[in-house]
Short mmCIF file of C-alpha atoms in Angstrom, two decimals:
data_model
loop_
_atom_site.label_atom_id
_atom_site.label_comp_id
_atom_site.label_asym_id
_atom_site.label_seq_id
_atom_site.Cartn_x
_atom_site.Cartn_y
_atom_site.Cartn_z
CA MET V 127 96.64 125.74 96.38
CA LEU V 128 97.76 125.99 100.27
CA GLY V 129 100.76 124.29 98.86
CA VAL V 130 99.70 121.63 97.62
CA ILE V 131 100.50 120.85 94.05
CA ASP V 132 99.21 118.16 91.50
CA LEU V 133 96.12 117.34 93.14
CA PRO V 134 94.58 115.34 90.64
CA THR V 135 97.01 113.00 90.58
CA TYR V 136 96.94 112.99 94.08
CA LEU V 137 93.26 111.97 94.16
CA ALA V 138 93.77 109.24 91.53
CA GLY V 139 96.47 108.12 93.81
CA LEU V 140 94.72 107.95 96.79
CA VAL V 141 91.24 106.49 95.65
CA LEU V 142 93.66 102.81 94.06
CA ILE V 143 96.02 103.16 98.13
CA VAL V 144 92.28 102.88 99.75
CA LEU V 145 90.69 100.37 97.50
CA LEU V 146 93.42 98.00 97.90
CA PRO V 147 91.91 94.96 100.72
CA GLY V 148 93.99 96.29 104.07
CA PRO V 149 93.89 94.47 107.79
CA ASN V 150 92.14 98.16 108.83
CA SER V 151 89.22 97.46 106.10
CA LEU V 152 89.49 93.58 107.19
CA TYR V 153 88.84 94.12 110.60
CA VAL V 154 86.30 97.03 109.82
CA LEU V 155 83.85 94.89 107.63
CA SER V 156 84.30 91.71 110.45
CA VAL V 157 83.06 93.94 112.80
CA ALA V 158 79.84 95.90 111.15
CA ALA V 159 78.85 91.60 110.01
CA ARG V 160 79.25 91.04 113.43
CA ARG V 161 77.84 93.79 115.43
CA GLY V 162 76.44 95.94 113.37
CA ILE V 163 76.30 99.58 112.48
CA ARG V 164 77.39 101.23 115.13
CA THR V 165 80.15 98.75 116.25
CA GLY V 166 81.25 99.16 112.63
CA TYR V 167 81.55 102.66 113.04
CA THR V 168 83.30 102.79 116.30
CA ALA V 169 85.54 100.53 114.73
CA ALA V 170 85.95 103.10 111.38
CA ALA V 171 86.74 105.57 113.88
CA GLY V 172 89.59 103.50 115.31
CA VAL V 173 91.20 103.32 111.92
CA TRP V 174 90.83 107.16 111.46
CA CYS V 175 92.49 107.82 114.24
CA GLY V 176 95.10 105.93 113.68
CA ASP V 177 95.51 107.39 110.70
CA THR V 178 95.50 110.57 111.78
CA VAL V 179 98.22 109.39 114.64
CA LEU V 180 100.56 107.84 111.17
CA MET V 181 99.96 111.22 108.69
CA THR V 182 101.06 113.45 111.59
CA LEU V 183 104.31 111.44 112.57
CA SER V 184 104.79 111.77 109.11
CA ALA V 185 104.59 115.07 108.88
CA ALA V 186 107.26 115.27 112.11
CA GLY V 187 109.65 113.57 110.16
CA VAL V 188 109.26 110.03 112.50
CA ALA V 189 108.60 108.24 109.18
CA SER V 190 111.85 109.14 108.45
CA LEU V 191 113.81 108.19 111.26
CA LEU V 192 112.34 104.75 110.91
CA GLN V 193 113.27 104.85 107.43
CA ALA V 194 117.09 105.10 108.18
CA ASN V 195 117.00 102.99 111.52
CA ALA V 196 116.55 99.78 110.94
CA VAL V 197 116.54 98.55 114.62
CA LEU V 198 113.97 100.76 115.39
CA PHE V 199 112.04 99.81 111.83
CA GLY V 200 112.26 96.31 113.23
CA ILE V 201 110.49 96.64 116.92
CA VAL V 202 107.87 97.94 115.03
CA LYS V 203 108.08 95.56 112.42
CA TYR V 204 108.03 92.30 114.33
CA ALA V 205 105.41 94.12 117.44
CA GLY V 206 102.63 94.56 114.10
CA ALA V 207 103.21 91.23 112.67
CA GLY V 208 102.94 89.54 116.03
CA TYR V 209 99.44 91.69 116.95
CA LEU V 210 97.97 90.94 113.43
CA THR V 211 99.23 87.21 114.26
CA TRP V 212 97.40 87.37 117.17
CA LEU V 213 94.16 88.62 116.67
CA ALA V 214 94.56 85.97 113.66
CA VAL V 215 94.18 83.27 116.27
CA GLY V 216 91.18 84.58 117.98
CA MET V 217 89.39 84.72 114.90
CA LEU V 218 90.50 81.27 114.29
CA ARG V 219 89.07 79.94 117.35
CA ALA V 220 85.90 81.74 117.39
CA ALA V 221 85.22 80.23 113.94
CA TRP V 222 86.25 76.74 115.40
CA GLY V 223 83.63 77.58 118.08
CA ILE V 224 80.92 78.77 115.32
CA TRP V 225 81.40 75.35 113.75
CA ARG V 226 81.01 72.87 116.78
CA THR V 227 77.80 74.50 117.47
CA ARG V 228 76.28 74.87 113.52
CA HIS V 229 73.63 71.95 113.80
CA GLU V 230 72.45 74.31 117.37
CA ARG V 231 68.56 76.06 116.71
CA VAL V 232 69.66 80.14 116.02
CA VAL V 233 66.78 82.53 117.22
CA GLU V 234 66.34 85.10 114.47
CA SER V 235 66.25 88.52 116.45
CA GLY V 236 67.37 91.43 114.78
CA ALA V 237 69.80 92.12 118.07
CA PRO V 238 73.57 92.36 116.63
CA GLU V 239 75.92 89.20 117.82
CA PRO V 240 77.69 89.97 121.53
CA VAL V 241 80.86 89.56 121.58
CA ALA V 242 82.62 89.18 124.66
CA GLU V 243 85.19 91.76 126.05
CA GLU V 244 85.96 93.30 122.35
CA ARG V 245 86.72 96.43 122.26
CA PRO V 246 86.54 97.21 118.42
CA PHE V 247 88.20 101.13 118.53
CA ARG V 248 90.90 99.86 120.61
CA ARG V 249 92.17 97.25 118.53
CA ALA V 250 91.75 99.29 115.34
CA LEU V 251 93.56 101.95 116.63
CA VAL V 252 96.01 99.41 117.31
CA ILE V 253 96.18 97.81 114.04
CA SER V 254 96.92 101.13 112.26
CA LEU V 255 99.66 102.52 114.55
CA PHE V 256 101.40 99.23 114.10
CA ASN V 257 102.15 99.42 110.68
CA PRO V 258 105.42 100.97 109.63
CA LYS V 259 104.40 100.10 105.84
CA ALA V 260 101.85 103.02 105.80
CA ILE V 261 104.14 105.32 108.41
CA LEU V 262 106.62 105.05 105.10
CA PHE V 263 103.71 105.26 103.00
CA PHE V 264 103.11 108.32 103.92
CA VAL V 265 105.92 109.94 104.09
CA ALA V 266 106.72 109.01 100.24
CA PHE V 267 103.61 110.02 98.91
CA PHE V 268 102.60 112.83 101.04
CA VAL V 269 106.10 114.63 100.25
CA GLN V 270 105.59 114.13 96.64
CA PHE V 271 102.57 116.91 96.60
CA VAL V 272 103.76 119.50 98.73
CA ASP V 273 105.32 122.69 97.57
CA PRO V 274 109.14 122.39 99.03
CA GLY V 275 109.00 126.76 98.75
CA TYR V 276 105.24 127.16 100.52
CA ALA V 277 105.45 128.91 103.60
CA TYR V 278 103.62 126.60 105.56
CA PRO V 279 104.21 123.47 105.09
CA ALA V 280 101.90 122.34 108.17
CA LEU V 281 99.27 123.28 106.49
CA SER V 282 99.63 121.67 102.98
CA PHE V 283 99.92 118.09 104.97
CA VAL V 284 96.74 119.13 106.85
CA VAL V 285 94.83 119.38 102.89
CA LEU V 286 96.58 116.37 102.31
CA GLY V 287 95.49 114.36 104.92
CA ALA V 288 91.59 115.31 104.66
CA PHE V 289 91.47 114.35 101.46
CA ALA V 290 93.12 110.99 102.81
CA GLN V 291 90.08 110.95 105.48
CA LEU V 292 87.31 111.79 103.33
CA ALA V 293 88.29 109.19 100.79
CA SER V 294 88.52 106.44 104.01
CA PHE V 295 85.49 107.86 105.22
CA LEU V 296 83.32 106.81 102.40
CA TYR V 297 85.12 103.26 101.74
CA LEU V 298 84.92 102.40 105.43
CA SER V 299 80.89 103.42 105.45
CA ALA V 300 80.15 101.65 102.28
CA LEU V 301 82.08 98.06 104.07
CA ILE V 302 80.27 98.99 107.04
CA CYS V 303 76.64 99.01 104.81
CA GLY V 304 77.65 95.80 102.94
CA GLY V 305 78.96 94.19 106.59
CA THR V 306 75.50 94.74 108.13
CA LYS V 307 73.74 93.35 104.90
CA LEU V 308 75.60 90.14 105.79
CA ALA V 309 75.12 90.11 109.14
CA ALA V 310 71.58 88.77 109.04
CA ALA V 311 72.91 85.61 106.98
CA PHE V 312 75.70 84.90 109.17
CA ARG V 313 73.31 84.51 112.13
CA ARG V 314 70.89 82.15 110.29
CA ARG V 315 73.99 80.01 108.49
CA LYS V 316 76.85 79.23 110.99
CA ARG V 317 78.56 77.50 108.20
CA LEU V 318 79.06 80.19 106.43
CA SER V 319 80.04 82.53 109.58
CA ALA V 320 82.55 80.05 110.30
CA GLY V 321 83.90 79.74 106.72
CA ALA V 322 84.29 83.86 106.71
CA THR V 323 85.58 83.84 109.76
CA THR V 324 88.18 81.54 108.85
CA ALA V 325 88.66 83.33 106.08
CA ALA V 326 89.57 86.75 107.71
CA GLY V 327 91.55 84.95 110.38
CA ALA V 328 93.69 83.68 106.95
CA LEU V 329 93.73 86.84 105.53
CA PHE V 330 95.35 88.34 108.87
CA LEU V 331 98.09 85.95 109.25
CA GLY V 332 98.97 86.70 105.68
CA PHE V 333 99.67 90.42 106.27
CA ALA V 334 101.29 89.54 109.68
CA VAL V 335 103.82 87.97 107.02
CA LYS V 336 103.95 90.23 104.72
CA LEU V 337 104.55 92.61 107.27
CA THR V 338 107.47 90.76 108.76
CA LEU V 339 109.07 90.68 105.14
CA ALA V 340 109.10 94.29 104.77
CA SER V 341 112.38 96.20 104.47
CA ALA V 342 112.70 100.06 105.56
#
């Protein structure tokens, strides 16, 4: 179909990969829990745009360049790890601020929690773009399902990418809906909110460490 071979195997692998937790999905969940559905989808849009860029770069052969050039790969890798660390530190500082005010009275309202100067779309986009392992994954995974004899390989990549984005949309939508249900509990229980924010920050530090240990 349009130069795509073994589509069932691709879809099965895609589902498993999408369900694996990563910094993108964790950030979207965090934003949805703190700021509601609309802002959650704003962050998700950043993820989808970032993934589209990575898929395009992979189809253009940029991922192969990163794989072959250790210096360039290292620059991208450590820049990504540094950004994830910066986000983790911000989350841990926010958790400490919540913990210090845990005994203050909370006025219940339906409005989402305001977060100053946070740009969910931009943050999610940068998290997606500074992920060299994702670029290498796309080039290693996608090419296995493209018929080398097909006259329009770009169309094959578009089909594979459309399925990937659809799976991502369904998964992130589930996270956003689940995250908004946590929002009310977080507003009422500051200890729970502080604990969850600390856990998210620790996971982002883990992602940063894992990224620094990645190899081309």
